[in-house]
């Protein structure tokens, strides 16, 4: 398919692509509905498109969670930036300092062995 | 929380990776409880206690005032020290692949005895109940496959009558497992017969002594709650000897005793 940049991709990469594409499409839809809500003068139209926009946000979050559960880099970055406070651009630096220190945050990563 | 002091050890990141990997591979193979119970966390080294939802009454401090205090389950912390030879570890940087790490593995065995001992037998803190001690049902088992299956069916029926569904897991001591699974099958393999009665997982635990547990694997019945998950830290250097340690903090909970059958 033209959307792929490589041939003979393993199934895991194809699924990864499916979710990334879904995430992109959901976020585009969020943007479109948000623009329609901002543009309309009819409050009933506004109510519907705002509802639709928020549904798409839910779908985008599901895709993000799928990525987070499977890929440590997504997990690590979402943990660093989501539900945080203060200057967002400084969070990455603080995370780096914590890792360097390696006290308390370090483990063998065993967790659940089921 | 015990400081890990990893940055103070006179070894390279490459050597730390070798130690971490060896420990991880061995522990993930040998730890049994984590393959059976629900693991929550790690919730961090600053996580100190789990809410029990209960409270006890205190003496009234002021007339007309009732005072209670909340009951919590504090996490226990373990530390298992061991020694490694610096010259041997330095061989890693020269490309050696057969590093002598017996002391690390011996310490890992103690970690397993402590963690699985807490999960299954309630060893350690007073509030670690242990699944064996709390199991609501108790059945005698035989080492003959046919009779063993009959006991397992009875155990499952007991749980189902108490409202506990499957699938189910079986934890067996090495001797019982060996005898059961080396006995001649009467036409139909034992593991398939166990599958037929909804036992989806059979695990051997070195902690069990001629005994076993039949447990519901539906979830939310047994918990291992982690503060600091298992990790390696550095203690000190004595000449060419380096003192390391394993550490972790945890609490175990048996929420549904009716989801466990003790087999002996």
Short mmCIF file of C-alpha atoms in Angstrom, two decimals:
data_model
loop_
_atom_site.label_atom_id
_atom_site.label_comp_id
_atom_site.label_asym_id
_atom_site.label_seq_id
_atom_site.Cartn_x
_atom_site.Cartn_y
_atom_site.Cartn_z
CA UNK A 1 0.00 0.00 0.00
CA UNK A 2 1.28 3.51 -0.76
CA UNK A 3 1.08 4.59 2.89
CA UNK A 4 4.00 2.31 3.79
CA UNK A 5 7.59 3.46 3.33
CA UNK A 6 9.06 -0.05 3.51
CA UNK A 7 8.15 -3.46 2.13
CA UNK A 8 7.70 -6.77 3.97
CA UNK A 9 6.92 -5.13 7.28
CA UNK A 10 6.40 -7.50 10.24
CA UNK A 11 2.87 -7.71 11.65
CA UNK A 12 3.87 -5.71 14.75
CA UNK A 13 5.00 -2.77 12.59
CA UNK A 14 1.77 -2.95 10.57
CA UNK A 15 -0.31 -2.80 13.77
CA UNK A 16 1.85 0.05 15.06
CA UNK A 17 1.14 1.87 11.78
CA UNK A 18 -2.59 1.19 12.09
CA UNK A 19 -2.74 2.77 15.51
CA UNK A 20 -0.52 5.73 14.55
CA UNK A 21 -2.73 6.40 11.51
CA UNK A 22 -5.85 6.08 13.65
CA UNK A 23 -4.38 8.52 16.15
CA UNK A 24 -3.59 11.02 13.38
CA UNK A 25 -7.10 10.71 11.95
CA UNK A 26 -8.74 11.10 15.35
CA UNK A 27 -6.70 14.22 16.11
CA UNK A 28 -7.56 15.69 12.68
CA UNK A 29 -11.22 15.05 13.42
CA UNK A 30 -10.87 16.74 16.83
CA UNK A 31 -9.45 19.79 15.05
CA UNK A 32 -12.20 19.83 12.41
CA UNK A 33 -15.05 19.51 14.91
CA UNK A 34 -13.45 22.16 17.07
CA UNK A 35 -13.31 24.58 14.11
CA UNK A 36 -16.97 23.85 13.24
CA UNK A 37 -17.98 24.46 16.86
CA UNK A 38 -16.13 27.78 16.84
CA UNK A 39 -17.63 28.84 13.49
CA UNK A 40 -21.33 28.07 13.89
CA UNK A 41 -23.89 30.55 15.22
CA UNK A 42 -26.42 27.82 15.96
CA UNK A 43 -26.06 26.57 19.56
CA UNK A 44 -27.63 23.18 18.71
CA UNK A 45 -25.08 22.64 15.91
CA UNK A 46 -22.36 23.75 18.30
CA UNK A 47 -23.55 21.26 20.91
CA UNK A 48 -23.48 18.37 18.44
CA UNK A 49 -20.04 19.08 16.98
CA UNK A 50 -18.56 19.68 20.42
CA UNK A 51 -19.97 16.32 21.50
CA UNK A 52 -18.43 14.71 18.40
CA UNK A 53 -15.10 16.44 19.05
CA UNK A 54 -14.96 15.06 22.59
CA UNK A 55 -15.80 11.57 21.33
CA UNK A 56 -12.82 11.77 18.97
CA UNK A 57 -10.62 12.82 21.90
CA UNK A 58 -11.70 9.63 23.67
CA UNK A 59 -10.72 7.58 20.61
CA UNK A 60 -7.34 9.34 20.35
CA UNK A 61 -6.66 8.59 24.03
CA UNK A 62 -7.45 4.91 23.47
CA UNK A 63 -4.86 4.79 20.70
CA UNK A 64 -2.32 6.55 22.92
CA UNK A 65 -2.94 4.06 25.72
CA UNK A 66 -2.42 1.16 23.26
CA UNK A 67 0.94 2.64 22.35
CA UNK A 68 1.85 3.28 25.98
CA UNK A 69 1.15 -0.29 27.05
CA UNK A 70 3.33 -1.79 24.35
CA UNK A 71 6.21 0.60 23.85
CA UNK A 72 8.46 1.75 26.72
CA UNK A 73 9.40 5.03 24.98
CA UNK A 74 5.73 6.05 24.80
CA UNK A 75 5.23 5.00 28.40
CA UNK A 76 8.28 6.87 29.61
CA UNK A 77 7.40 10.11 27.81
CA UNK A 78 3.73 10.06 28.72
CA UNK A 79 4.70 9.45 32.33
CA UNK A 80 7.05 12.42 32.16
CA UNK A 81 4.72 14.94 30.57
CA UNK A 82 1.12 13.96 31.35
CA UNK A 83 -0.60 15.09 34.55
CA UNK A 84 2.44 17.21 35.42
CA UNK A 85 2.70 20.75 36.72
CA UNK A 86 5.07 23.61 36.07
CA UNK A 87 7.01 24.45 32.93
CA UNK A 88 6.44 21.65 30.40
CA UNK A 89 9.75 22.24 28.64
CA UNK A 90 11.66 21.71 31.89
CA UNK A 91 10.10 18.35 32.68
CA UNK A 92 12.39 16.45 30.31
CA UNK A 93 15.43 17.90 32.04
CA UNK A 94 14.11 16.99 35.48
CA UNK A 95 13.44 13.43 34.30
CA UNK A 96 17.01 13.19 33.01
CA UNK A 97 18.36 14.27 36.38
CA UNK A 98 16.27 11.63 38.15
CA UNK A 99 17.60 8.90 35.90
CA UNK A 100 21.18 9.99 36.36
CA UNK A 101 20.69 9.92 40.08
CA UNK A 102 19.20 6.42 39.71
CA UNK A 103 18.16 6.31 43.35
CA UNK A 104 14.66 5.05 44.01
CA UNK A 105 13.47 5.02 40.40
CA UNK A 106 15.75 2.15 39.42
CA UNK A 107 14.56 -1.45 39.37
CA UNK A 108 15.01 -4.69 37.46
CA UNK A 109 11.62 -4.09 35.85
CA UNK A 110 10.18 -7.44 36.93
CA UNK A 111 6.68 -6.30 37.90
CA UNK A 112 3.91 -8.73 36.99
CA UNK A 113 5.25 -12.04 35.63
CA UNK A 114 1.91 -13.46 34.49
CA UNK B 1 14.19 3.54 51.73
CA UNK B 2 17.62 2.04 51.33
CA UNK B 3 19.84 4.16 49.10
CA UNK B 4 20.95 2.17 46.08
CA UNK B 5 24.27 3.99 45.65
CA UNK B 6 24.66 2.54 42.17
CA UNK B 7 26.71 5.50 41.03
CA UNK B 8 29.22 4.88 43.86
CA UNK B 9 30.13 1.36 42.69
CA UNK B 10 33.54 1.28 40.93
CA UNK B 11 32.08 -0.52 37.91
CA UNK B 12 30.97 0.58 34.46
CA UNK B 13 27.39 0.82 33.17
CA UNK B 14 28.19 -2.24 31.04
CA UNK B 15 28.91 -4.30 34.18
CA UNK B 16 25.73 -3.02 35.85
CA UNK B 17 23.83 -4.17 32.76
CA UNK B 18 25.35 -7.67 33.07
CA UNK B 19 24.39 -7.86 36.77
CA UNK B 20 20.88 -6.51 36.18
CA UNK B 21 20.29 -8.88 33.28
CA UNK B 22 21.53 -11.94 35.17
CA UNK B 23 19.33 -11.07 38.14
CA UNK B 24 16.32 -10.29 35.94
CA UNK B 25 16.59 -13.53 33.94
CA UNK B 26 16.97 -15.70 37.03
CA UNK B 27 14.27 -14.03 39.12
CA UNK B 28 11.71 -13.92 36.32
CA UNK B 29 12.24 -17.65 35.85
CA UNK B 30 12.17 -18.66 39.53
CA UNK B 31 9.73 -16.28 41.24
CA UNK B 32 6.37 -18.02 41.53
CA UNK B 33 4.01 -15.67 43.35
CA UNK B 34 4.16 -13.00 40.65
CA UNK B 35 3.02 -15.56 38.09
CA UNK B 36 -0.12 -16.26 40.13
CA UNK B 37 -1.25 -13.24 42.16
CA UNK B 38 -2.14 -9.75 40.96
CA UNK B 39 0.87 -7.46 41.12
CA UNK B 40 0.15 -3.81 41.81
CA UNK B 41 2.81 -1.17 41.33
CA UNK B 42 5.64 -0.51 41.69
CA UNK B 43 4.23 2.48 43.53
CA UNK B 44 7.62 3.99 44.37
CA UNK B 45 10.13 3.80 47.19
CA UNK B 46 8.18 6.47 49.10
CA UNK B 47 5.01 4.36 49.19
CA UNK B 48 4.70 3.18 52.79
CA UNK B 49 1.35 1.54 53.47
CA UNK B 50 -1.86 0.17 51.96
CA UNK B 51 -5.29 1.31 53.12
CA UNK B 52 -7.20 -1.53 54.79
CA UNK B 53 -10.45 0.44 54.90
CA UNK B 54 -10.73 -0.42 58.58
CA UNK B 55 -10.37 1.62 61.75
CA UNK B 56 -9.97 1.08 65.47
CA UNK B 57 -11.53 3.08 68.25
CA UNK B 58 -9.29 5.24 70.39
CA UNK B 59 -9.86 6.58 73.87
CA UNK B 60 -11.89 9.76 73.78
CA UNK B 61 -9.51 12.76 74.06
CA UNK B 62 -12.29 15.18 74.99
CA UNK B 63 -15.66 14.40 76.47
CA UNK B 64 -18.21 14.12 73.69
CA UNK B 65 -15.58 13.46 71.01
CA UNK B 66 -15.21 10.02 69.48
CA UNK B 67 -11.81 9.30 67.95
CA UNK B 68 -10.74 6.41 65.74
CA UNK B 69 -7.56 5.66 63.88
CA UNK B 70 -7.25 4.14 60.43
CA UNK B 71 -5.65 0.72 60.09
CA UNK B 72 -3.09 0.42 57.34
CA UNK B 73 -0.90 -2.41 56.11
CA UNK B 74 2.71 -1.15 56.14
CA UNK B 75 5.07 -2.33 53.42
CA UNK B 76 7.96 -4.55 54.46
CA UNK B 77 11.39 -3.89 53.02
CA UNK B 78 13.96 -6.62 52.37
CA UNK B 79 17.68 -6.31 51.79
CA UNK B 80 19.83 -9.28 50.76
CA UNK B 81 23.59 -8.58 50.67
CA UNK B 82 26.14 -10.48 48.58
CA UNK B 83 29.76 -10.11 47.53
CA UNK B 84 31.32 -10.13 44.07
CA UNK B 85 34.96 -10.03 43.03
CA UNK B 86 36.04 -6.82 41.29
CA UNK B 87 38.67 -8.56 39.13
CA UNK B 88 36.04 -10.99 37.89
CA UNK B 89 33.63 -8.16 37.07
CA UNK B 90 36.33 -6.23 35.21
CA UNK B 91 36.64 -9.21 32.89
CA UNK B 92 33.29 -8.11 31.42
CA UNK B 93 34.98 -5.03 29.97
CA UNK B 94 37.57 -7.32 28.35
CA UNK B 95 34.81 -9.28 26.65
CA UNK B 96 34.38 -12.21 29.06
CA UNK B 97 30.95 -13.84 28.84
CA UNK B 98 31.25 -16.49 31.59
CA UNK B 99 31.42 -14.27 34.66
CA UNK B 100 31.29 -15.94 38.07
CA UNK B 101 28.03 -14.68 39.61
CA UNK B 102 27.13 -17.55 41.94
CA UNK B 103 26.85 -15.23 44.94
CA UNK B 104 24.35 -13.07 43.08
CA UNK B 105 22.24 -16.15 42.28
CA UNK B 106 22.43 -17.41 45.87
CA UNK B 107 21.22 -14.02 47.06
CA UNK B 108 18.45 -14.15 44.43
CA UNK B 109 17.34 -17.51 45.93
CA UNK B 110 16.98 -15.77 49.30
CA UNK B 111 14.94 -13.01 47.67
CA UNK B 112 12.66 -15.66 46.15
CA UNK B 113 12.32 -17.43 49.52
CA UNK B 114 11.38 -14.12 51.16
CA UNK B 115 8.93 -12.85 48.51
CA UNK B 116 7.24 -16.16 47.69
CA UNK B 117 7.37 -17.14 51.37
CA UNK B 118 5.39 -13.99 52.16
CA UNK B 119 2.90 -14.59 49.33
CA UNK B 120 2.24 -18.28 49.98
CA UNK B 121 3.09 -18.83 53.65
CA UNK B 122 2.77 -15.39 55.21
CA UNK B 123 6.40 -15.33 56.30
CA UNK B 124 7.69 -11.99 57.52
CA UNK B 125 5.38 -9.28 58.78
CA UNK B 126 2.52 -10.14 61.09
CA UNK B 127 -0.06 -8.82 58.62
CA UNK B 128 1.17 -11.08 55.78
CA UNK B 129 -1.56 -13.70 55.90
CA UNK B 130 -0.17 -16.10 53.28
CA UNK B 131 -2.47 -17.89 50.84
CA UNK B 132 -1.84 -21.32 52.41
CA UNK B 133 -2.77 -20.13 55.89
CA UNK B 134 -5.89 -18.33 54.69
CA UNK B 135 -7.16 -20.86 52.13
CA UNK B 136 -10.78 -21.60 52.96
CA UNK B 137 -10.67 -25.15 51.63
CA UNK B 138 -8.30 -27.97 52.44
CA UNK B 139 -8.11 -31.25 50.52
CA UNK B 140 -5.91 -34.31 50.67
CA UNK B 141 -4.30 -35.18 47.37
CA UNK B 142 -2.91 -38.31 45.85
CA UNK B 143 0.08 -38.72 43.56
CA UNK B 144 -2.05 -40.90 41.28
CA UNK B 145 -3.24 -38.74 38.35
CA UNK B 146 -6.80 -40.11 38.41
CA UNK B 147 -7.24 -39.42 42.13
CA UNK B 148 -5.50 -36.07 41.82
CA UNK B 149 -7.97 -34.98 39.14
CA UNK B 150 -10.86 -36.05 41.36
CA UNK B 151 -9.49 -33.90 44.21
CA UNK B 152 -8.97 -30.95 41.85
CA UNK B 153 -12.57 -31.26 40.64
CA UNK B 154 -13.78 -31.30 44.24
CA UNK B 155 -11.65 -28.22 44.99
CA UNK B 156 -13.05 -26.37 42.01
CA UNK B 157 -16.60 -27.31 43.00
CA UNK B 158 -15.96 -26.00 46.51
CA UNK B 159 -14.81 -22.68 45.08
CA UNK B 160 -17.70 -22.47 42.62
CA UNK B 161 -20.20 -23.19 45.41
CA UNK B 162 -18.65 -20.25 47.26
CA UNK B 163 -19.22 -18.04 44.20
CA UNK B 164 -15.67 -18.15 42.84
CA UNK B 165 -15.28 -18.75 39.12
CA UNK B 166 -12.34 -19.77 36.96
CA UNK B 167 -10.05 -20.09 35.22
CA UNK B 168 -7.88 -21.78 37.82
CA UNK B 169 -4.16 -22.14 38.49
CA UNK B 170 -2.26 -24.90 40.22
CA UNK B 171 0.91 -24.38 42.26
CA UNK B 172 2.70 -27.62 43.13
CA UNK B 173 5.79 -28.66 45.01
CA UNK B 174 8.53 -30.20 42.90
CA UNK B 175 8.01 -33.74 44.23
CA UNK B 176 4.27 -33.81 43.57
CA UNK B 177 4.71 -32.31 40.12
CA UNK B 178 7.39 -34.86 39.22
CA UNK B 179 5.36 -37.85 40.35
CA UNK B 180 2.13 -36.64 38.78
CA UNK B 181 3.57 -35.76 35.42
CA UNK B 182 5.83 -38.80 35.15
CA UNK B 183 3.03 -41.25 35.94
CA UNK B 184 1.71 -43.17 32.96
CA UNK B 185 -1.39 -41.51 31.51
CA UNK B 186 -4.49 -43.60 31.28
CA UNK B 187 -5.02 -42.77 27.62
CA UNK B 188 -5.41 -39.00 27.95
CA UNK B 189 -2.55 -36.68 28.97
CA UNK B 190 -2.81 -35.14 32.44
CA UNK B 191 -2.26 -31.56 31.27
CA UNK B 192 -5.18 -31.89 28.86
CA UNK B 193 -7.41 -33.29 31.58
CA UNK B 194 -6.45 -30.35 33.80
CA UNK B 195 -7.31 -28.04 30.89
CA UNK B 196 -10.70 -29.74 30.61
CA UNK B 197 -11.52 -28.71 34.19
CA UNK B 198 -10.43 -25.11 33.51
CA UNK B 199 -6.97 -25.31 35.12
CA UNK B 200 -5.03 -23.18 32.66
CA UNK B 201 -1.70 -22.85 34.42
CA UNK B 202 0.46 -25.30 36.41
CA UNK B 203 3.48 -23.83 38.19
CA UNK B 204 6.15 -25.54 40.26
CA UNK B 205 7.29 -23.66 43.34
CA UNK B 206 10.44 -24.57 45.27
CA UNK B 207 8.74 -23.00 48.30
CA UNK B 208 6.12 -25.76 48.44
CA UNK B 209 6.90 -28.91 50.45
CA UNK B 210 4.86 -31.92 49.29
CA UNK B 211 1.88 -29.63 48.99
CA UNK B 212 0.05 -27.44 46.53
CA UNK B 213 -2.50 -24.73 45.99
CA UNK B 214 -5.45 -24.60 43.65
CA UNK B 215 -6.38 -20.99 43.06
CA UNK B 216 -8.84 -18.99 41.05
CA UNK B 217 -7.05 -16.92 38.41
CA UNK B 218 -10.06 -14.62 37.83
CA UNK B 219 -8.12 -11.79 39.53
CA UNK B 220 -8.58 -9.43 42.51
CA UNK B 221 -8.34 -12.29 45.04
CA UNK B 222 -4.63 -12.23 45.94
CA UNK B 223 -2.28 -9.26 45.69
CA UNK B 224 1.38 -8.45 45.84
CA UNK B 225 1.65 -4.68 46.17
CA UNK B 226 5.09 -3.29 45.36
CA UNK B 227 6.65 -0.07 46.60
CA UNK B 228 10.18 -0.33 45.27
CA UNK B 229 10.31 -3.26 42.85
CA UNK B 230 13.28 -5.61 43.09
CA UNK B 231 16.52 -3.86 42.32
CA UNK B 232 20.25 -4.12 42.85
CA UNK B 233 22.23 -1.64 44.92
CA UNK B 234 25.82 -1.13 46.01
CA UNK B 235 26.92 -1.17 49.64
CA UNK B 236 30.70 -0.77 49.86
CA UNK B 237 34.13 -1.86 48.63
CA UNK B 238 36.51 -3.99 50.69
CA UNK B 239 39.73 -4.32 48.72
CA UNK B 240 38.88 -6.33 45.62
CA UNK B 241 35.55 -7.41 47.10
CA UNK B 242 32.44 -5.43 46.25
CA UNK B 243 29.39 -5.65 48.47
CA UNK B 244 26.08 -5.47 46.63
CA UNK B 245 22.51 -6.09 47.71
CA UNK B 246 19.02 -6.84 46.43
CA UNK B 247 16.22 -4.76 47.86
CA UNK B 248 12.48 -4.32 47.44
CA UNK B 249 9.46 -3.24 49.48
CA UNK B 250 6.10 -4.97 49.36
CA UNK B 251 2.97 -6.10 51.13
CA UNK B 252 0.91 -9.21 50.37
CA UNK B 253 -2.86 -9.51 50.70
CA UNK B 254 -5.33 -12.38 50.62
CA UNK B 255 -8.63 -10.73 49.78
CA UNK B 256 -10.74 -13.83 49.02
CA UNK B 257 -9.78 -16.91 51.08
CA UNK B 258 -12.62 -18.75 49.31
CA UNK B 259 -10.64 -18.52 46.06
CA UNK B 260 -7.95 -20.88 47.39
CA UNK B 261 -7.79 -24.62 48.08
CA UNK B 262 -4.82 -25.94 50.03
CA UNK B 263 -3.73 -29.34 48.75
CA UNK B 264 -1.68 -31.63 50.96
#
